[in-house]
Coordinates of C-alpha atoms and ligand atoms in Angstrom, one line a residue:
X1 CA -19.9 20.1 -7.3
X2 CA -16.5 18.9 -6.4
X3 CA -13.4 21.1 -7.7
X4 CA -9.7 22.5 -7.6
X5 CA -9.6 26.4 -6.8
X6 CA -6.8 28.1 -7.0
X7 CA -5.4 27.9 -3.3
X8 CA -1.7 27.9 -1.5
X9 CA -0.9 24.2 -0.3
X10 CA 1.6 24.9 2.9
X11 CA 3.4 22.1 4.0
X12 CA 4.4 23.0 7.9
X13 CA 7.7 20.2 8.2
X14 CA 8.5 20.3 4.7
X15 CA 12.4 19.7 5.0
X16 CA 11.1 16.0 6.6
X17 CA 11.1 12.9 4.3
X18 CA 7.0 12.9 4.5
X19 CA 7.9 15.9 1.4
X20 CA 9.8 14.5 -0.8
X21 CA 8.3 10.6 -0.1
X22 CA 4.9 11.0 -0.3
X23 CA 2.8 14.7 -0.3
X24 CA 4.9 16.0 -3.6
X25 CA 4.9 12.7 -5.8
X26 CA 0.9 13.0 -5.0
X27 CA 0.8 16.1 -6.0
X28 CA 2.3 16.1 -9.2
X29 CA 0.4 12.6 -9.9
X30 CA -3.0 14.9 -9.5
X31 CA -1.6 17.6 -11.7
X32 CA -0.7 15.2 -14.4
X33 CA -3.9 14.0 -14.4
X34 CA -5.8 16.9 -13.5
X35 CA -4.7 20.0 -15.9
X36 CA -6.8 22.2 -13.7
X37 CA -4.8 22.0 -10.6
X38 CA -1.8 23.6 -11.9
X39 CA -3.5 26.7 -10.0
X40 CA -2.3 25.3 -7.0
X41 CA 0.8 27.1 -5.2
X42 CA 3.0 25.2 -2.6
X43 CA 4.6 27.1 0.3
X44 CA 7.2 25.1 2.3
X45 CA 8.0 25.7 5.7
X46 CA 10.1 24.5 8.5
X47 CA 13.1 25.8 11.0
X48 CA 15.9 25.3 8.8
X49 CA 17.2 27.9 6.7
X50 CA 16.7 27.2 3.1
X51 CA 16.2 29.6 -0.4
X52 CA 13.0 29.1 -2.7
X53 CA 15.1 27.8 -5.3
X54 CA 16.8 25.5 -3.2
X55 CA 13.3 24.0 -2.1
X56 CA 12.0 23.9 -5.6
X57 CA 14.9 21.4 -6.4
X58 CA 14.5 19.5 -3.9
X59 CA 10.7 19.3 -4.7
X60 CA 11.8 18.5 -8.4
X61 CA 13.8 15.8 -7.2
X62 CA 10.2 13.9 -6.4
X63 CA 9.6 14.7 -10.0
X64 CA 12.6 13.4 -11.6
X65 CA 12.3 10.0 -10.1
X66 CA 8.9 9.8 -12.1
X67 CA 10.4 11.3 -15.1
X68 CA 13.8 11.3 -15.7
X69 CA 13.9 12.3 -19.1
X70 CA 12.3 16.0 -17.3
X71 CA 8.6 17.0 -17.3
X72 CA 6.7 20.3 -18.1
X73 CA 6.1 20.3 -14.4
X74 CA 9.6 21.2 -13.5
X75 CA 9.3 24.9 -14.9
X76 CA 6.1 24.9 -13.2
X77 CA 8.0 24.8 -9.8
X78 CA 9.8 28.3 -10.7
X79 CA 6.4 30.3 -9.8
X80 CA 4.6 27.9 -8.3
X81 CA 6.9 26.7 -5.4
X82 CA 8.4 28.5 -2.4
X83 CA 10.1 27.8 1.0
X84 CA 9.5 29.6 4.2
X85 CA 11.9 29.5 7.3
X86 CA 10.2 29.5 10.8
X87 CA 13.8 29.9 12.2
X88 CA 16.9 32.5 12.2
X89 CA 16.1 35.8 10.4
X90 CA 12.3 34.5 9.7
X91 CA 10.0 35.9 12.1
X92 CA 8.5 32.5 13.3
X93 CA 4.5 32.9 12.4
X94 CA 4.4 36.5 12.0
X95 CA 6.7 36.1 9.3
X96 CA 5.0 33.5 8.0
X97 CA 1.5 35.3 7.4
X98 CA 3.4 38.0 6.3
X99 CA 5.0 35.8 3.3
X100 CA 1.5 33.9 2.4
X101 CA 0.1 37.6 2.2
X102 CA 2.5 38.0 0.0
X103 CA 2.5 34.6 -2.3
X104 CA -1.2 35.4 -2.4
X105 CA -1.1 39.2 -3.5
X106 CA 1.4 38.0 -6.1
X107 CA -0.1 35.0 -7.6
X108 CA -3.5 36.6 -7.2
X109 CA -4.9 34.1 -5.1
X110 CA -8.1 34.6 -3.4
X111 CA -7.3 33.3 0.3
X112 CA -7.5 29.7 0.4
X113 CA -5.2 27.9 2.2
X114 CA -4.1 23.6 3.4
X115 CA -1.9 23.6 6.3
X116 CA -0.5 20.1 6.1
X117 CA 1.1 19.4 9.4
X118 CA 3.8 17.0 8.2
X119 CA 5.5 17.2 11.5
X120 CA 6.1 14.5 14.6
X121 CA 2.7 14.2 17.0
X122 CA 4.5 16.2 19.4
X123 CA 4.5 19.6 17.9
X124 CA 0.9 19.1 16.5
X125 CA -0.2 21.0 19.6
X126 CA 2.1 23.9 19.3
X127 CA 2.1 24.7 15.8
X128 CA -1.9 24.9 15.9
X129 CA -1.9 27.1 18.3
X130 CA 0.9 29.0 16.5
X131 CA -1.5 29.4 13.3
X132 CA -4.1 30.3 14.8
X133 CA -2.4 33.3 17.1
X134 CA -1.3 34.5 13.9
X135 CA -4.5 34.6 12.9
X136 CA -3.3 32.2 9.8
X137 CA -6.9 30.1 9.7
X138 CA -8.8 33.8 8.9
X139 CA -8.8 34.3 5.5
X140 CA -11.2 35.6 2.6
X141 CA -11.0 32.5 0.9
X142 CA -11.5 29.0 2.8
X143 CA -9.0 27.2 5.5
X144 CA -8.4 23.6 6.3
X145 CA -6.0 22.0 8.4
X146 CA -4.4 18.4 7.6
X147 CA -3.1 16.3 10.2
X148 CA -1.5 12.9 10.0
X149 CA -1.7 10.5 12.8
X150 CA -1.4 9.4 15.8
X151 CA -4.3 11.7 16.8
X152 CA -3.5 12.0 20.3
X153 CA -1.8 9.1 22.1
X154 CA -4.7 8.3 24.7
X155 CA -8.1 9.3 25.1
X156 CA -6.9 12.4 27.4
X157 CA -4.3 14.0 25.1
X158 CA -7.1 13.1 21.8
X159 CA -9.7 15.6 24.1
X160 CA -7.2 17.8 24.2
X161 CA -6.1 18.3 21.2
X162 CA -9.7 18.2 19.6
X163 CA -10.6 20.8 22.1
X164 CA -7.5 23.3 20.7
X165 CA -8.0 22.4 16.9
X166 CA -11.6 23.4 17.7
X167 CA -10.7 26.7 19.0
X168 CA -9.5 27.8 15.4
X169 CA -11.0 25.4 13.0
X170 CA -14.6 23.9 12.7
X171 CA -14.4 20.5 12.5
X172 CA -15.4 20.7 8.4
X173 CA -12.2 22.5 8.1
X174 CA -10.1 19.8 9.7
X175 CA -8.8 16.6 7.6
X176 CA -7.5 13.9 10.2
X177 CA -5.4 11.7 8.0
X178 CA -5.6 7.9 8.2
X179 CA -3.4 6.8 5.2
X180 CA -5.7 3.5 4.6
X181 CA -8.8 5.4 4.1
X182 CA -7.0 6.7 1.1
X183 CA -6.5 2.7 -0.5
X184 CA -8.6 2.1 -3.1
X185 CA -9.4 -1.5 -2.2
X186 CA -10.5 -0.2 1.5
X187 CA -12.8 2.2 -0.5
X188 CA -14.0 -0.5 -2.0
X189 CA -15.4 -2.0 0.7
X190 CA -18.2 0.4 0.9
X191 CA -19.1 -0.5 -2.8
X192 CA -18.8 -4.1 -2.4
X193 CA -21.1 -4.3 1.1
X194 CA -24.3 -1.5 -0.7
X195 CA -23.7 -2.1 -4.1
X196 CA -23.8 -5.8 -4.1
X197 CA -27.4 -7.0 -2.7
X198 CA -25.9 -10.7 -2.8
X199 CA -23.0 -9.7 -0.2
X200 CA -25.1 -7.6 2.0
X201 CA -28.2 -10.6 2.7
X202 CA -25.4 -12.9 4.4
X203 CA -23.3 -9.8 6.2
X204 CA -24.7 -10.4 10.0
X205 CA -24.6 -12.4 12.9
X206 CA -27.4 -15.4 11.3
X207 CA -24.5 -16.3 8.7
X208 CA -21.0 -15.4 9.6
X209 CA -18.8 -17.1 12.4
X210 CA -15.9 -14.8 12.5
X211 CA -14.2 -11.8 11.4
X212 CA -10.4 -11.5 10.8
X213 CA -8.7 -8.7 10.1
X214 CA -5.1 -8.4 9.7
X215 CA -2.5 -6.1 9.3
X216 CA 1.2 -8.1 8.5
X217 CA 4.5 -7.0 7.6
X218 CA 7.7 -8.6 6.8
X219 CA 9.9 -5.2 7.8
X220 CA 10.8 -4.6 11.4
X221 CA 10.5 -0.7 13.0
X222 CA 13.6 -0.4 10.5
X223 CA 14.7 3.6 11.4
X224 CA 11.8 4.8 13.1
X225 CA 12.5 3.3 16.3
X226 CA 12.5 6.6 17.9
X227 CA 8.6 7.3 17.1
X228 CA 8.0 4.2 16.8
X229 CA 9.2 3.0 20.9
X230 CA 6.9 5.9 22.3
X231 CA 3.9 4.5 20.0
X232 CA 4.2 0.5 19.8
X233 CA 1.6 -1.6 17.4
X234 CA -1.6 -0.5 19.7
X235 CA -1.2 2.8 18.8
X236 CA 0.9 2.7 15.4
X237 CA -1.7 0.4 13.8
X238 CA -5.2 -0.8 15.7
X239 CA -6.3 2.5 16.9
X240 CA -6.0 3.8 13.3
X241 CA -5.6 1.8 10.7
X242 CA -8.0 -1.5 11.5
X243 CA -10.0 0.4 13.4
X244 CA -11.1 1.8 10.3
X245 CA -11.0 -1.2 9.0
X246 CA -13.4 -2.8 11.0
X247 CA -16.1 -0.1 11.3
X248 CA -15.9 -0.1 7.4
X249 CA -16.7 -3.9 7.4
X250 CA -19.4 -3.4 10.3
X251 CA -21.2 -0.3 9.7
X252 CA -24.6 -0.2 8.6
X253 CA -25.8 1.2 5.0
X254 CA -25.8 4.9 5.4
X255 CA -28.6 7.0 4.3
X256 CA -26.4 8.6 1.6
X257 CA -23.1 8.4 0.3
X258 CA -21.4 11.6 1.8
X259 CA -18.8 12.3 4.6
X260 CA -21.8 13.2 7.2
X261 CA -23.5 10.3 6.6
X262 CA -21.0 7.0 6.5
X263 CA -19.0 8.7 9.2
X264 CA -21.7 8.8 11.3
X265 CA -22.4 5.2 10.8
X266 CA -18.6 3.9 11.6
X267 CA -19.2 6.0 14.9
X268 CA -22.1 4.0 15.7
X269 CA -20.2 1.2 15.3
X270 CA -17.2 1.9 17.8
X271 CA -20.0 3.0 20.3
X272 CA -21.4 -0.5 20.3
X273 CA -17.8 -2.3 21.1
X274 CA -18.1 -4.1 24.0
X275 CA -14.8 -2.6 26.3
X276 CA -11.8 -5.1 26.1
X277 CA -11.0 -6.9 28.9
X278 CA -7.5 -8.3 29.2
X279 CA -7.7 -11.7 28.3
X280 CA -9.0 -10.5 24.7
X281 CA -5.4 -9.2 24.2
X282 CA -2.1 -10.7 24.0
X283 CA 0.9 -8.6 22.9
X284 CA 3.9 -9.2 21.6
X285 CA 7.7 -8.1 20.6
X286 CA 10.1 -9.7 18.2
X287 CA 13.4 -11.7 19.5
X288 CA 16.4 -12.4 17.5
X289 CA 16.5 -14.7 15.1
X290 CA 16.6 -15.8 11.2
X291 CA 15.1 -14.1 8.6
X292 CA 15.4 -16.1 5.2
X293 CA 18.4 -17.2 6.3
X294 CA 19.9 -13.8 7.1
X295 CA 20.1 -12.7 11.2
X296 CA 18.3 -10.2 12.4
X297 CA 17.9 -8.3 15.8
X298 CA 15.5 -8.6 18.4
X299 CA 13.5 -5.3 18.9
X300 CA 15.2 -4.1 22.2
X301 CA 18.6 -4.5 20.0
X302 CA 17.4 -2.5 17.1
X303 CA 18.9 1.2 17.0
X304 CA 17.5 3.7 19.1
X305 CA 15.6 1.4 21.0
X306 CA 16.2 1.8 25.3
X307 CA 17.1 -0.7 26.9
X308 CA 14.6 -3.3 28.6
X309 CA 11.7 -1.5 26.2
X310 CA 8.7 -3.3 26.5
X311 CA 6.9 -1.7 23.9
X312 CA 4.3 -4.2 21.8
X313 CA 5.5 -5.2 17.8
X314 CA 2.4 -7.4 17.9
X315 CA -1.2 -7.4 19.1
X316 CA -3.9 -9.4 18.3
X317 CA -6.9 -9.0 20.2
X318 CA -10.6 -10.3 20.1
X319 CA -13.3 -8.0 20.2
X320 CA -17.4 -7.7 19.9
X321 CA -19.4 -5.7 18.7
X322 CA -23.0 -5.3 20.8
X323 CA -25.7 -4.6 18.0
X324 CA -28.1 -6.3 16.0
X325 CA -26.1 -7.2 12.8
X326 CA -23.2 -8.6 15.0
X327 CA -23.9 -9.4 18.6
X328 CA -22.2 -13.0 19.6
X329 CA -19.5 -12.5 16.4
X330 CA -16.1 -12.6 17.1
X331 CA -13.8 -9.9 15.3
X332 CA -9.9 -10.9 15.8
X333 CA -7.8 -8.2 15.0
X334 CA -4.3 -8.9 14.4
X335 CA -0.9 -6.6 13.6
X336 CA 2.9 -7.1 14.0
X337 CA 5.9 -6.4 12.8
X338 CA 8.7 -9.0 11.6
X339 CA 5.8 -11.4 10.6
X340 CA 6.4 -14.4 7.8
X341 CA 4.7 -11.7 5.1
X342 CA 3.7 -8.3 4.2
X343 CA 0.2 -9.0 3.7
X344 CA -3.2 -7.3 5.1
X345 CA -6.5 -9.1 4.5
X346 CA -9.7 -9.3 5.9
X347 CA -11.4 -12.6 6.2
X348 CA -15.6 -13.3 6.5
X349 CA -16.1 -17.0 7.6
X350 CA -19.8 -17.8 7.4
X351 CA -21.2 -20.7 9.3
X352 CA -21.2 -24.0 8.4
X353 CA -23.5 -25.9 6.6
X354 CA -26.6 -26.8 9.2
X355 CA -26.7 -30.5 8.4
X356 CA -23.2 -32.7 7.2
X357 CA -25.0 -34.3 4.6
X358 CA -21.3 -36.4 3.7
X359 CA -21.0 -37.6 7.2
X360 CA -20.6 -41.5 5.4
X361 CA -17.9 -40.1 3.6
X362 CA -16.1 -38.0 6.1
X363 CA -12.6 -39.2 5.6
X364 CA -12.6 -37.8 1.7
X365 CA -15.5 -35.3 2.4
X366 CA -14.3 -32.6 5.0
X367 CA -16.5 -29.5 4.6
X368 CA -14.9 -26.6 5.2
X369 CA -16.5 -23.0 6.2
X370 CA -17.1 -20.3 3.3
X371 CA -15.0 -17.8 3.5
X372 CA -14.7 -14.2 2.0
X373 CA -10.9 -12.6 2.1
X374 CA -10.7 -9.2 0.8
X375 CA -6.9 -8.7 0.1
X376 CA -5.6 -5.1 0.3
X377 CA -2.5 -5.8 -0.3
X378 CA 0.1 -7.1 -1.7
X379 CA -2.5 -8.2 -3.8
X380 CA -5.5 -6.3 -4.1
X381 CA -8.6 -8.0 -4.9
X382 CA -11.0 -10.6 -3.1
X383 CA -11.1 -14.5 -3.3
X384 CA -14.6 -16.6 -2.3
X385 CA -13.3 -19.6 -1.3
X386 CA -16.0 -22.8 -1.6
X387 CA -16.2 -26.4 -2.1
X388 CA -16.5 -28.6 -5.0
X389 CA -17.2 -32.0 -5.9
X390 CA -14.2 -33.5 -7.4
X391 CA -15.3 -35.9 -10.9
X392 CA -15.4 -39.2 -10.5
X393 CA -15.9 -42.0 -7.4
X394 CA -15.3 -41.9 -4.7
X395 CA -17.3 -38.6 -3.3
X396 CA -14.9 -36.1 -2.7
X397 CA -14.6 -33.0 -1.5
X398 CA -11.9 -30.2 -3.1
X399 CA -11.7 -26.2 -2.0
X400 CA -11.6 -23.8 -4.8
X401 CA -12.6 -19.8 -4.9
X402 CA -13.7 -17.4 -7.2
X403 CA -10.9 -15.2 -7.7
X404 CA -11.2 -11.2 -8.3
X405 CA -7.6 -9.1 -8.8
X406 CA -7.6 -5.6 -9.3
X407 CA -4.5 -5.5 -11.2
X408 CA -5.4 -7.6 -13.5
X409 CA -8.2 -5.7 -14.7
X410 CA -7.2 -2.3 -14.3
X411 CA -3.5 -1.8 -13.9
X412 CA -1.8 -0.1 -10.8
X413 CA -3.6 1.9 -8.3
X414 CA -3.4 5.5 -7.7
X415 CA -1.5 5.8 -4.2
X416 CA -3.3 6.5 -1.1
X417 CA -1.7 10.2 -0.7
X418 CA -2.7 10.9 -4.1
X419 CA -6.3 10.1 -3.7
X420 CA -6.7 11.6 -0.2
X421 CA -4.6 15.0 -1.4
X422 CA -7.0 15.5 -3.7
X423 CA -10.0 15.5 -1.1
X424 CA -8.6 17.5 0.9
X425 CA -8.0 20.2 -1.9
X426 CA -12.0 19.8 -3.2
X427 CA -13.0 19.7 0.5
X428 CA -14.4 16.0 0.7
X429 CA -14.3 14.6 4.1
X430 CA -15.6 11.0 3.4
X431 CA -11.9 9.5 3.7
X432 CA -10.9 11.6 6.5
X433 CA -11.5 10.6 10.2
X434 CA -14.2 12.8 12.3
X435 CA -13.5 13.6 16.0
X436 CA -15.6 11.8 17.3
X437 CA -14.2 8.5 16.0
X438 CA -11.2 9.4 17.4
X439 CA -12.3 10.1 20.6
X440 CA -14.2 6.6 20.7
X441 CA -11.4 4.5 19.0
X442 CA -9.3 6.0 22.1
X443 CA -12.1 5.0 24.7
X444 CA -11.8 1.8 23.8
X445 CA -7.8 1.3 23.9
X446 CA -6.8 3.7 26.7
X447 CA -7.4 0.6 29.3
X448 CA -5.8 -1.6 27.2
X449 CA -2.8 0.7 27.4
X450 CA -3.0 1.6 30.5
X451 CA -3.4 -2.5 32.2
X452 CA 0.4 -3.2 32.0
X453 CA -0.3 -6.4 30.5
X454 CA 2.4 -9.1 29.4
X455 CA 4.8 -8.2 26.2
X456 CA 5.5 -12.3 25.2
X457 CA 8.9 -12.6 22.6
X458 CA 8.1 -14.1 19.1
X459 CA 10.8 -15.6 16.7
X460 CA 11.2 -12.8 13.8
X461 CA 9.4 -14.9 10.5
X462 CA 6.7 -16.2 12.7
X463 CA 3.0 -15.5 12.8
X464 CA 3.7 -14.0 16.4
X465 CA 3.9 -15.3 20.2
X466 CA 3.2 -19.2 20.8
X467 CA -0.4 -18.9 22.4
X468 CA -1.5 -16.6 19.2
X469 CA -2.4 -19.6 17.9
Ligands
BG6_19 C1 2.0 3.5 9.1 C2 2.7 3.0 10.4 O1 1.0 4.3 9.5 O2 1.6 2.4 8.4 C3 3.9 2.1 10.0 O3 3.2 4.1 11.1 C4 3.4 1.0 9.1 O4 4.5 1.5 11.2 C5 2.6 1.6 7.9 O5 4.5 0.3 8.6 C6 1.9 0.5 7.1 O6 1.3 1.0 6.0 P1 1.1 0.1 4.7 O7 0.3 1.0 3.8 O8 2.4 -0.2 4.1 O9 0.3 -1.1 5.1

């Protein structure tokens, strides 16, 4: 039975804009909704030196934007928020166990502890091992460890740094954070694929042509370029995000609906990938150009970006997937940054009709493909898009689709964090990415990474470099 228990939530990088942007607002969303997890506690820590009560504002700053008019969650903060400094006069990890000893004595909590490692990739590897020395993941109560991604940044440095997480947690303790997991629309593919007979019948390789998926956005790498140069789109966005994406789409029916079982199915389904070869991926980087009007830079002119940087804004690649359901079905995968839209979809085109019954009337009877496009964002929903006769001589053919918008029936969404923040605290892995995944999802787009293949410039606006198309 799935519930809140009284634990200490410590945030390891909590003076970084992950904080006050996304973990507290999720937070407090939960505890509005969910009375009972007022028992949670929330230790802070990072290098800089900083009082409780200086934390606690900042932490009820996240609040205020919700509610300015003040919320009975503010006074909550004064015994339920507290900041821990790793630096100066705070006895690193030592000092550390030594304070959640403490937080826990005081508040009378019985041991169980999140360490949410809201830190950049590079010090994943020293702060777990800086936990565990201090013994931090031994506790009467129960320990888990949350870690944002990139997992890794190749398959080498992902064994790596499974093998040292392992040495202190089992992998039920550890949460491996892939932000889209946490949509409710990508949730929902699993209930529209095994709850939907209708969907299922048609979902292989007899009836559908294609798969698209794609990630777009509008914004380029904006102030991150510093992460973000190191990373590029390969390993910002496909090994994560659409891989997810796609094994969520692909996967067979699992046995039951629990963490063990669908994530053993989405393994499957990255085992059977047939390994890319380099003409199934072009990459691309964003020039200079217009924007609606306005200028904007190229990439390599964008702050913080070195000179001559070939790293990829834009990949789309073609893959295949070597099973039963989908042997001989192409799946294009497509990201980039600086594209016409913020948009991510994912599109099902099933075959065409066997026979063109309209052939006399081609010039007025086009047929076009079915097609299924689940929209996860901007606007959530799904559209069926089909052909109908138009009234009236001469035959004609129009496209119309059955339309489905989650707003429109429900409202807005609960944010990603907010759902997957909740998991972590009731210890549900279903939205949370297993090792093994990772370690497969690498596999597959080490070589890619490692070919030194062509970076082609695309004009900012467009849908990417010429020969996407
Ligand atoms: C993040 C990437 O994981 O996802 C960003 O690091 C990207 O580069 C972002 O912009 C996209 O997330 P969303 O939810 O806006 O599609």
């Amino acid at each position: 039975m799935r519930s809140f228990q009284p634990h200490l939530f410590v945030i390891l990088g909590a003076s970084g804009d992950l904080t006050s942007r996304k973990l507290a607002p999720a937070l407090f969303h939960l505890m509005e909704r969910h009375n009972e997890l007022r028992c949670c506690h929330i230790l802070g820590v990072a290098r800089s030196d900083m009082s409780d009560a200086a934390f606690r504002d900042s932490v009820r700053d996240a609040l205020h934007e919700r509610h300015p008019e003040g919320s009975d969650l503010s006074a909550w903060c004064d015994d339920h928020v507290f900041y821990q400094s790793l630096g100066g006069g705070g006895n690193g990890y030592d000092g550390l166990a030594r304070r959640i000893a403490s937080i826990e004595k005081e508040c009378g909590l019985p041991g169980n502890r999140v360490f949410y490692l809201a830190l950049p990739p590079k010090t994943f590897p020293g702060t777990i091992e800086a936990l565990g020395q201090a013994n931090l993941h031994k506790t009467a109560g129960w320990a888990r460890l949350v870690i944002e991604k990139p997992f890794g940044h190749d398959l080498t440095s992902a064994h790596a740094l499974n093998d040292l997480v392992h040495r202190y947690f089992s992998e039920s303790q550890i949460f491996r954070i892939d932000h889209y997991l946490g949509k409710e629309t990508v949730q929902n593919l699993l209930v529209f694929r095994f709850g939907n007979a209708l969907f299922e019948s048609v979902w292989h390789r007899g009836q559908i042509e294609r798969v698209d998926i794609q990630v777009h956005e509008s914004l380029g790498v904006e102030t991150r370029a510093g992460y973000y140069d190191q990373s590029g789109a390969l390993r910002d966005m496909v090994q994560n995000h659409i891989t997810q994406l796609l094994s969520l789409v692909a996967m067979e029916a699992p046995a039951r609906f629990d963490a063990d079982s669908i994530r053993q199915e989405k393994i499957k389904v990255l085992e059977s990938i047939v390994p890319l070869r380099p003409e199934d991926v072009l990459l691309g980087q964003y020039a200079a150009g217009d924007v609606d009007g306005k200028p904007v830079r190229a990439y390599g002119e964008e702050t913080g970006v070195p000179d001559g940087s070939t790293t990829e804004t834009f990949v789309r690649l073609r893959m295949e997937i070597a099973n039963w359901r989908w042997r001989g079905v192409p799946f294009i995968l497509e990201t980039g940054k600086r594209m016409p839209k913020k948009r991510t979809r994912i599109a099902i085109r099933f075959q065409p009709a066997p026979v063109s019954l309209f052939r006399p009337y081609e010039d007025t009877c086009n047929v076009r493909p079915n097609i299924l496009e689940i929209t996860l964002q901007p606007d959530e929903g799904f559209n069926l898009h089909f052909d109908v006769k138009q009234p009236r001589m001469p035959l004609r053919l129009t496209p119309r689709r059955l339309r489905f918008r989650y707003d429109e029936v429900f409202g807005d969404l609960p944010q990603a964090y907010e759902t997957l923040l909740g998991d972590v605290i009731q210890g549900d892995q279903t939205l949370f990415v297993h090792a093994d995944e990772v370690i497969n999802s690498w596999r597959l787009y080490t070589p890619v990474l490692e070919a030194g293949l062509p970076v082609h410039p695309y004009a900012p606006g467009s849908p990417g470099p010429d020969s996407a198309s």
